[in-house]
Short mmCIF file of C-alpha atoms in Angstrom, two decimals:
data_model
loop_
_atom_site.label_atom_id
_atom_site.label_comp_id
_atom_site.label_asym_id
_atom_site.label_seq_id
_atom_site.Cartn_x
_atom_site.Cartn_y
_atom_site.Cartn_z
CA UNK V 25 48.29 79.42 235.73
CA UNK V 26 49.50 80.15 238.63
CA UNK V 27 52.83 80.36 240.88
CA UNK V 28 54.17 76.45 240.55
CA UNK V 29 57.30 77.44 243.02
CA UNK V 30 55.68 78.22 246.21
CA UNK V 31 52.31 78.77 248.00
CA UNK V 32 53.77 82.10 250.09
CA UNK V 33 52.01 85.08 249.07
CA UNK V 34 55.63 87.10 248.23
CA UNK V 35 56.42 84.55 245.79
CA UNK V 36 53.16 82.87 244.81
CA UNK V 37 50.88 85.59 243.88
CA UNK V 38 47.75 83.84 243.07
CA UNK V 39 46.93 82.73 246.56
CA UNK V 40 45.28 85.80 247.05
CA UNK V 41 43.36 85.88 243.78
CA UNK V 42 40.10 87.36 244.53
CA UNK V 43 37.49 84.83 242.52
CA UNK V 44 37.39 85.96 239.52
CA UNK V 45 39.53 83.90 237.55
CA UNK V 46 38.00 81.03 236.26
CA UNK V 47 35.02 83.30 234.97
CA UNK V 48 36.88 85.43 233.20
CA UNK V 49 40.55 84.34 231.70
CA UNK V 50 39.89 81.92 228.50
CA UNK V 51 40.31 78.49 228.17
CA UNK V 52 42.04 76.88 225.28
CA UNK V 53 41.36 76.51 221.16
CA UNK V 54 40.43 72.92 220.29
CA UNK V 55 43.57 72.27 217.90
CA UNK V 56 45.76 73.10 221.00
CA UNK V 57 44.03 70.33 223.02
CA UNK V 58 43.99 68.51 219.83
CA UNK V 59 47.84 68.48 219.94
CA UNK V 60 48.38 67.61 223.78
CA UNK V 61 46.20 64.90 223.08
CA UNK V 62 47.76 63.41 219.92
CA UNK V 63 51.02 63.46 220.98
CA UNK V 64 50.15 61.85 223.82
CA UNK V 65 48.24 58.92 222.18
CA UNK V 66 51.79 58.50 219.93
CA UNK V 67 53.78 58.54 223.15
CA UNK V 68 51.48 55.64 224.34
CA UNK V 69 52.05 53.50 221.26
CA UNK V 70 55.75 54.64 221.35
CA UNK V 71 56.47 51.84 223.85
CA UNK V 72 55.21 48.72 224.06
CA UNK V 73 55.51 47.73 228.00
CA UNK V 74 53.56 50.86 228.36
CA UNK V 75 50.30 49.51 229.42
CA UNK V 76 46.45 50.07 228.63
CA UNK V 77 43.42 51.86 229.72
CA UNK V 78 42.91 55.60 229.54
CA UNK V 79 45.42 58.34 228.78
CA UNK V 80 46.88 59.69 231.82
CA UNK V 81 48.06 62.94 232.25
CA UNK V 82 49.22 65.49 234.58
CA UNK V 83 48.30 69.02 234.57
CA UNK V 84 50.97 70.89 236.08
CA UNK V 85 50.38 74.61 237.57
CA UNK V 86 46.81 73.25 237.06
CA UNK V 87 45.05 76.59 238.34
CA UNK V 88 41.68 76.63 237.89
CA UNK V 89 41.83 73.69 236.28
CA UNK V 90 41.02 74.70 232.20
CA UNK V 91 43.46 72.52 231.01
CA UNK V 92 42.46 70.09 232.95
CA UNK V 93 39.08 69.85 231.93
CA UNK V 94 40.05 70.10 228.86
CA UNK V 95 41.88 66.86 228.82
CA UNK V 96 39.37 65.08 230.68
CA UNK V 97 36.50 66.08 228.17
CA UNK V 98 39.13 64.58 225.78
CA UNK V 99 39.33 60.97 227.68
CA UNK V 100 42.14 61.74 229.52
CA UNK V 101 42.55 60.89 233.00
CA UNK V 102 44.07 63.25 234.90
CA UNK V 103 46.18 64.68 238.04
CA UNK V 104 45.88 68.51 238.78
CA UNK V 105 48.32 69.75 240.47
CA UNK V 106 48.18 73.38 241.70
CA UNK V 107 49.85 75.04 245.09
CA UNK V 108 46.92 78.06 245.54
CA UNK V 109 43.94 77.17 247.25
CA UNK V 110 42.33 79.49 246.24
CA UNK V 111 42.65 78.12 242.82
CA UNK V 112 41.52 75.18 243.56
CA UNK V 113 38.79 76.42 245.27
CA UNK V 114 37.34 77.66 241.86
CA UNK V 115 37.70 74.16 240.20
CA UNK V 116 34.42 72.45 239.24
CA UNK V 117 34.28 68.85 240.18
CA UNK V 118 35.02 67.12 236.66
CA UNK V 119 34.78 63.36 236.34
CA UNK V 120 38.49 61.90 235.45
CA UNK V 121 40.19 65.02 237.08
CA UNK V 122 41.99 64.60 240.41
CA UNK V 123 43.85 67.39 242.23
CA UNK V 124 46.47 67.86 244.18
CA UNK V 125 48.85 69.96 246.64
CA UNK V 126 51.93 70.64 245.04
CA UNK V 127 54.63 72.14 243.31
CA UNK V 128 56.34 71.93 239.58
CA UNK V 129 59.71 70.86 241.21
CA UNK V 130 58.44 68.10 243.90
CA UNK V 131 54.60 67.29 242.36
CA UNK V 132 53.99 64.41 244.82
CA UNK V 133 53.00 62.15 241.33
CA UNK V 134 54.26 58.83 240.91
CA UNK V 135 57.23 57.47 238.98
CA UNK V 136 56.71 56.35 235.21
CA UNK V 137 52.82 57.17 235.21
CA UNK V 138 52.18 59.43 232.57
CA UNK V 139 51.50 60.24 228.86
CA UNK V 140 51.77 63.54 229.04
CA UNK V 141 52.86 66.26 231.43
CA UNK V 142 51.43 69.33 230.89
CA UNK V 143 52.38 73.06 232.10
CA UNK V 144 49.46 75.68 230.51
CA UNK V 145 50.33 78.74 231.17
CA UNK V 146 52.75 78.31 234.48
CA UNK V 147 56.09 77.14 233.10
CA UNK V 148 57.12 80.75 233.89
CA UNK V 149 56.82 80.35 237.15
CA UNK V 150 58.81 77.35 237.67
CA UNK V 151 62.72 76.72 238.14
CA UNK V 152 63.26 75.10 234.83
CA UNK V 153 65.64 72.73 235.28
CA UNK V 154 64.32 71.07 239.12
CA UNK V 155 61.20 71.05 237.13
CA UNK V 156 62.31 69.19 233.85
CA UNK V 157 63.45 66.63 236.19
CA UNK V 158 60.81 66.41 238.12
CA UNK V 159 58.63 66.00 234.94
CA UNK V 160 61.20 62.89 233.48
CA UNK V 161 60.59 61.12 236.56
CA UNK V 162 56.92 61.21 235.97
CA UNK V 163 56.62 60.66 232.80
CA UNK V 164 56.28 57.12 231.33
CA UNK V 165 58.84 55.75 228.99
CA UNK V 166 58.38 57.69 225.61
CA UNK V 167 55.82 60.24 227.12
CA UNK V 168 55.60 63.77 226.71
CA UNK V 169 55.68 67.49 227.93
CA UNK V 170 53.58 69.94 226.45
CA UNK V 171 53.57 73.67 227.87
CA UNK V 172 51.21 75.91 226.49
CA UNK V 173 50.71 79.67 226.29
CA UNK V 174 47.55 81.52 225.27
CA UNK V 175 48.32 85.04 224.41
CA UNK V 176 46.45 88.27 222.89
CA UNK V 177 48.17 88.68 219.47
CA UNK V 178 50.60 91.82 220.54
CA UNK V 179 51.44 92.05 216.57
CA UNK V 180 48.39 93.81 216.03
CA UNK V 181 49.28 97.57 218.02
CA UNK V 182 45.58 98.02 219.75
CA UNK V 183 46.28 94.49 221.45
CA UNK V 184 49.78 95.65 222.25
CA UNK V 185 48.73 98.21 223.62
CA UNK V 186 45.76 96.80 225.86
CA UNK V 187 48.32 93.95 226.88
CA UNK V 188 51.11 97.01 228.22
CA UNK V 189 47.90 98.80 230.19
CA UNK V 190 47.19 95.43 231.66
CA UNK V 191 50.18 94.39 232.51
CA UNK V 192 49.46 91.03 231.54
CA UNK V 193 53.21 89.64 231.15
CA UNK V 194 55.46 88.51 228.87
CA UNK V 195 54.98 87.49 225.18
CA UNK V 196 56.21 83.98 224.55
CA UNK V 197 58.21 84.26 221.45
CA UNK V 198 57.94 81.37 219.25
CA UNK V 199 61.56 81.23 217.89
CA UNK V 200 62.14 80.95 221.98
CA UNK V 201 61.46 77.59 223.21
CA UNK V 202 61.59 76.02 226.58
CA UNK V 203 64.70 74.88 228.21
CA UNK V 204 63.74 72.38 230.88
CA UNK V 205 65.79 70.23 232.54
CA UNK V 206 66.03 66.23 231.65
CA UNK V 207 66.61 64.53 229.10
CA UNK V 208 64.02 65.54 226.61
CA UNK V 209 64.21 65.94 222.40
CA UNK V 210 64.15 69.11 220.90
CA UNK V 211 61.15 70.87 221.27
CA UNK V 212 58.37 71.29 218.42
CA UNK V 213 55.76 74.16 218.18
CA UNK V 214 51.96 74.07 217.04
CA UNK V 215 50.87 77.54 216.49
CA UNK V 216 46.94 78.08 216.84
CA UNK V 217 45.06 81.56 215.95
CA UNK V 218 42.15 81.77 217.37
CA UNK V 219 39.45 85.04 218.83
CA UNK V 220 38.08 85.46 222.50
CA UNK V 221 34.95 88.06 222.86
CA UNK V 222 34.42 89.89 226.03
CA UNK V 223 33.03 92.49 227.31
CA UNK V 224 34.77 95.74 228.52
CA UNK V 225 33.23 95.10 231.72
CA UNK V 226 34.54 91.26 231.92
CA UNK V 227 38.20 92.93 230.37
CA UNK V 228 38.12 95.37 233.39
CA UNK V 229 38.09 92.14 235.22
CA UNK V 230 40.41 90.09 233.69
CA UNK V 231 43.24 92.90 234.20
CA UNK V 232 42.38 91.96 238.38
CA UNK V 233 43.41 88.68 237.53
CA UNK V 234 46.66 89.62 236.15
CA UNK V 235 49.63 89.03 238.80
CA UNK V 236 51.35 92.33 238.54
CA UNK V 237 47.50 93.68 239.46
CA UNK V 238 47.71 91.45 242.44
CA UNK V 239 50.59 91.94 243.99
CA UNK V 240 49.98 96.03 243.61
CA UNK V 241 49.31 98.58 245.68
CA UNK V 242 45.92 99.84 246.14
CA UNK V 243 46.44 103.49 243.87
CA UNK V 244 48.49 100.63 241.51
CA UNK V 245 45.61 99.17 240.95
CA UNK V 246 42.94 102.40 240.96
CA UNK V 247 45.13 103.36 238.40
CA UNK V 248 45.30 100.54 235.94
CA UNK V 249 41.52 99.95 235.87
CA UNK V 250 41.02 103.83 235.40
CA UNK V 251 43.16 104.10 232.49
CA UNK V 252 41.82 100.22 230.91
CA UNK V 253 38.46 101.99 231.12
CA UNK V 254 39.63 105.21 229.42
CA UNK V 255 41.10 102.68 227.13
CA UNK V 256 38.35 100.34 226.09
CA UNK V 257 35.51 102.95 226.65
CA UNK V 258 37.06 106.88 225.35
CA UNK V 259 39.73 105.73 223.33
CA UNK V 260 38.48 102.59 221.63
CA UNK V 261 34.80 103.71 221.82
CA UNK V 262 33.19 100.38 223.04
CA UNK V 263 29.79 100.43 225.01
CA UNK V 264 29.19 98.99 228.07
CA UNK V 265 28.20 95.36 227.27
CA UNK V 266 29.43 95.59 223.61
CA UNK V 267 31.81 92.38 222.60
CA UNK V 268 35.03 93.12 222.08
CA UNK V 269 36.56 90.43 219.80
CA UNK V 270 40.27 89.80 221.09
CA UNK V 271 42.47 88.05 218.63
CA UNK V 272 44.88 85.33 220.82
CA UNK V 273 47.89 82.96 219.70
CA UNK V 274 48.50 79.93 221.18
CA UNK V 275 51.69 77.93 221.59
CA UNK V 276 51.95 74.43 221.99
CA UNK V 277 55.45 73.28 222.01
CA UNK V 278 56.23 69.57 222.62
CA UNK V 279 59.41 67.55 223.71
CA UNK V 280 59.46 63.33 224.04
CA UNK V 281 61.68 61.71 226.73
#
């Protein structure tokens, strides 16, 4: 969720995210959860010197900490890691969740600890080798890595073109899976459709959370929010504090050690 590499403002843009985060970008479909968490129960039962007590996983690029709730809701014990505090910052304090100063490629986690290792929306920030590494040294034997991506559904052209006034990144191809470093199994994909609503108020907002809004100039960003409200209010007709339903994809692709 955000920059996993570095917390310097060149490189790490989210340590200058102004607040609004956590309110507005969306958290993740149940069946995505659903899949972290099952494959992480299997990679417990996968080995037997593993031993019990909760789930335990790490939420890498942590952010806010969505996933990470998530998980924890779920049983899970788990370790946020996240290099912004300014992310952190926005966290709420969630039993089972502990967080963490660090990075993707040196997370400060123990050896041979975890169930799952989890990157939601920040493996794109990492280097992906140092961090496939880093994330078979933390893993337990048999455990997992899961990255995720929630994205608007660009196949359908009024979400493309919301996404390219936005900014809001690259689309995560699902015939393009990871390539981290280690010594992981091929990967496997769980595809979830699911709908956000917003507002066009709270959409005018999320586009301030996007990194490329961030890291803009100040007539960069006059101008993306004046043509997102031509957008969402002229061109697509919505009324201030109509809902706007937003059709997303998730990925979930999975790899065992």
């Amino acid at each position: 969720m955000s920059n996993a590499l570095s917390g310097a403002l060149d490189v790490n843009p989210f340590v200058g995210e102004g607040g609004a985060y956590d309110s507005v970008r969306p958290a993740y479909p149940d069946e995505a959860v659903a899949a972290l968490v099952d494959a992480a129960r299997r990679a417990r039962g996968a080995d037997a010197s593993v031993q019990g007590g909760p789930l335990r996983a790490a939420d890498i690029g942590a952010g806010t900490g969505k996933m990470s709730e998530l998980l924890a809701r779920a049983g899970l014990l788990v370790d946020a890691v996240e290099p912004s505090e300014a992310m952190r910052a926005q966290a709420s304090s969630i039993e089972g969740v502990t967080w963490h100063d660090g990075v993707a490629e040196q997370t400060g986690l123990p050896n041979d600890l975890y169930d799952i290792v989890v990157f939601a929306q920040s493996w794109h920030w990492v280097d992906s080798e140092r961090a496939g590494l880093e994330v078979e040294r933390i893993l337990a034997p048999g455990g997992v890595l899961g990255i995720v991506w929630n994205q608007m559904d660009v196949s359908i052209p009024w979400v493309h073109r919301l996404t390219r006034i936005m900014r809001s990144g690259d689309v995560h191809r699902p015939d393009k899976p990871p390539t981290p470093g280690g010594g992981f199994a091929p990967m496997t994909l769980t595809q979830v459709a699911w709908e956000d609503r917003m507002t066009p108020e709270e959409i005018l907002t999320l586009g301030t959370t996007r990194s490329s809004y961030i890291r803009s100039s100040e007539a960069g960003r006059a101008r993306m929010q004046a043509n997102l409200r031509w957008y969402l209010y002229e061109h697509l007709g919505y009324a201030p504090g109509e809902q706007v339903t937003i059709p997303y994809t998730t990925l979930v692709w999975l790899a065992r050690l």
